[in-house]
Amino acid sequence: MEEVLKKEVRFFKGVGAIKARDLRRLGVETVNDALFAFPFRHDDLSNAIDIEKIKPGQKVTVRGTITVINNHRAKNRRMVITEAIIEDESGSIKAVWFHQGFLTKVLKPGTVVSLAGKVDDRYGLSLVNPVYEVISKNIATKHTGRIVPVYRLAGALTQKVRRLVAEESIKYVGAIEEWLPQEIIDHEKFVEVQEAISQMHFPESLEKASEALERLKFDEFFLHQLLHGKARRELQTQKASMVPFNEVVVKEVVKELPFKLTNAQKKATFAILKDMQREKPMNRLLEGDVGTGKTVVAAVVAINAKASGWQTAILAPTEILADQHAHTLHRMFGDRVTVGIYTRTKRRVGEKEVTKKQMLDALRNGKIDLVVGTHALLSDDVIFNALGLIVVDEQHRFGVKQRKALKDREGDANGIPHLLSMTATPIPRSLALVLYGDLDRSLLNEYPVGRKSINTFLIQENKEDDFYQKMRDEMDKKRQVFVVCPIIEESDALGVNSVNEVYNNFVQGPFADYRLGMLHGKLKTQEKDEIMERFVNGDLDMVISTTVVEVGVDVPNATVMFIEGAERFGLAQLHQLRGRVGRGEFQSFCFLHPSGELSPLAKQRLSALVKSQDGFYLADQDLKLRGPGNIFGTEQSGFEQFKLGSFADIDLISSARDYAKDYLDEDPELDTWPQLKKRLLEYYEEVHFE
Ligand code: ADP
Ligand code: MG
C-alpha cells in the first residue's frame, strides 16, 4: 500500500484526539480506512427551496439569514434547546437544535447559512436538528445543497466531521491502484476504482453513486470467490483424518435413542459418516430448520469417531448454547463418550468442574472425546490428541478459519480434521449454489413426528390485553414465556434500554404476579447464565431479552414467544425466534406485537409468518418483500463479511464466481495479475484479522 494511504486521519485539521478515538471505533484510522468506510446512504439535498414552499415531512435545504438565535433549557430536563429564525426573500422558518448550545456562538444573527433537514410541525413549522453551513464567506457548500453522504457515527462524531475526513481522504484517492484486470472492467463496463470510491462518497448524481456501488460490490464478491476458490483448491490437495465407519457402534447408538431418527436425519448421518471415511477433507453443510434435530446427527458421528479414537470439537456461538449442548450431550450420551465444555468461564469434564490446566491436559491426552466450546477453544494453548471432526454450529463462515485454528498434537500427520457446519438459517438453493457451489449439503427437511405447529398471531392495535391474558393462562399452567425486544437506538447496542422498558411495563402492569427475568448484553456472562438457568429450571415464568435467545436454546416447557416490535426483525430471524417454542409436547404460540402502525410491506411480511412455518419459503419471501441487505437479519447474516454486497445481488455474485473460476483455472497463483494478487492478499488479512 502506498505510504500516503497509511497517513492517519488523526492528523487532519479539525479531528483531534477524541474524534480520532471515535473514528477508530468505526475502524477509521488511516486514509485508506476512510476511503473504504462508505456512507450507508446519500441524501439528495441538491435543491434549496423557497421557505414559503416548505411543507411538513419534507427533507429540504434552505438558504437564508439568521435573524434571531437563542438557547433555553427544556422544563424538567437538563437538555439545552437552541432556537433560531432563518429568513429568505419568500419568508421565514424556525430551526430547532437539541444539545447544541454552542450554535449561538457559530450562527450569530446576520450570518448567511444553508440549512438542510427535515420539516416538522410538532412545535410549529420548523426544521429539527438541521445540518448547517455558514455560506456568507463565500465558501463552496459542502454539507448542504447537494447530494450528501450519511455515515455511521460513534461517540462525539458528527456528519460534518465524518464528511470532512472523507473529503480530506479523497484527495489521496489517486494512490489507490486499479487492481481489477482491465479486461473485466471493459467487459462489464465498470467504473475505475478511483472514480468509484470518489463517487461513493460525494456522487455527482445518484446514478453515479449506484454505478460506483455496483463496481465495488463486484470487487467484494470477486475477492470472496477468489479466496474461497483458492482455499477449496488447497483443501483438495490436503489429506484428512480417515475416520472409519463403525456400523456396529452406530447401530447401537441409534437404537438406544429415546426416539426414532427421521429419514432426513438418517440420510444426513450416513452421508457424513461416508465423507469422514475418506482421505479427502469433508466440507459439509447440514441445514435444517430449528427443531429438525441437527444436534443428534452431530452426536452420532462424534460417537462413531470416538470408537476409533478420534476426538470431536463442537463450536457454538454463545456460552449459553455451548452449555446447553454440553448438558444435553452428556445426559444423552455420557456413558458412551466423555463430554467436555470449554469456554471462557466454564470448564467441565462430564458434570465435574475442572481447572483450565486439567481441561487442557484432558484434551491433549485424549481423555475428552467430545468437547463443546466457544471461541476459547480456538486459542493457541488448546491442543488435541487426535482431532477428527470439527462441528461449527449455527453460523455461516463455514469454518475455514476454525479448521486452521484448531490444533492437533500430531500436527497434520493425522490429516486435517473434517468439517461439518450446521445452520438453521435457510439459504435459498439458488444462492447457496453460486456462493458455495462445491460445498456438500445435507438437508433436514423433515420434523420429528409429533411436533405441533406453532399458532402465530399478529396482534392488532389495542388487542394486547387478550394476548396478555393468554400469556397469563399459560403461565398459570406452569408453562413459560419468552419475550424478545428489538434494539431500537444505535446507542443502545446492548439492548439495555429496550429490555428495561418492556420489563418495567410488564412487571408493573399485566404480569405483576409473575416471576420475570431480564437478559441483555450488558449483563455479565455469569449473570446471564444464572437467569437462563433459572428459566430452564422453571424458577422464572418469563424471560425478557434481546435476541440472545435466538440461537439454539432449548426450553421444551416454553410455549409462548412474544415478539415486541416484530416489524423491526427480518423474516428469517422471526422464524428463528419462533422456533424457540414448540419444542415440547405442548401447543405453542407466537405473538407478533408491532411497535406502531405497519407499512403495507411490513404487514405482508408478518402475514407470511402467520401463514407459513417453512423456513425456505419464508427466506424467499423475505428476499422478495424486503429487498437487499437484510435478508438474514443482522446477527446471523452470512453476509456480514460483505460491507456492500447483499443477498439480492445474485447476478453479480454469479458473475464474480465465473470470473474467479476462470482466473484460478488459468493461473492458480494469479501471478499474471500482480495487482489482483496483491489486493487478494490484503483482503485475506482483512478477513483474517477481523
Ligand atoms: P436443532 O436442529 O434446532 O438444533 P435440536 O438438535 O436442538 O434441533 O433438536 C430439537 C429437539 O428435538 C431436541 O430436544 C431433540 O432431542 C429432539 N429430537 C431430535 N431428533 C428427534 C427425533 N427424530 N424424534 C424426536 N425428537 C427428536
Ligand atoms: Mg441447534
Coordinates of N, CA, C and O and ligand atoms in Angstrom, one line a residue, residues 294-295 321 325 393-394 422 552 583, ligand 2:
K294 N -30.6 -31.3 14.5 CA -29.2 -31.4 14.0 C -28.2 -31.9 15.0 O -27.3 -32.6 14.7
T295 N -28.5 -31.6 16.3 CA -27.5 -32.0 17.3 C -27.3 -33.5 17.4 O -26.2 -33.9 17.6
L321 N -25.4 -21.4 24.7 CA -25.6 -22.5 23.8 C -24.6 -23.6 24.0 O -25.0 -24.8 24.0
H325 N -25.6 -27.4 25.0 CA -25.2 -28.6 24.2 C -24.5 -29.6 25.1 O -24.7 -30.8 25.0
D393 N -21.5 -24.9 14.9 CA -23.0 -24.8 15.0 C -23.5 -23.4 14.7 O -22.9 -22.4 15.3
E394 N -24.5 -23.3 14.0 CA -25.2 -22.0 13.8 C -24.4 -20.9 13.3 O -24.4 -19.8 13.9
M422 N -23.2 -26.5 10.8 CA -24.7 -26.7 10.9 C -25.4 -25.3 11.0 O -24.9 -24.4 11.7
G552 N -30.6 -21.5 19.0 CA -30.4 -22.8 19.6 C -31.0 -23.1 21.0 O -31.1 -24.3 21.3
R583 N -41.1 -26.8 21.3 CA -40.1 -27.9 21.3 C -40.5 -29.0 22.3 O -39.8 -30.0 22.4
Ligands
MG2 MG -29.3 -26.5 17.3

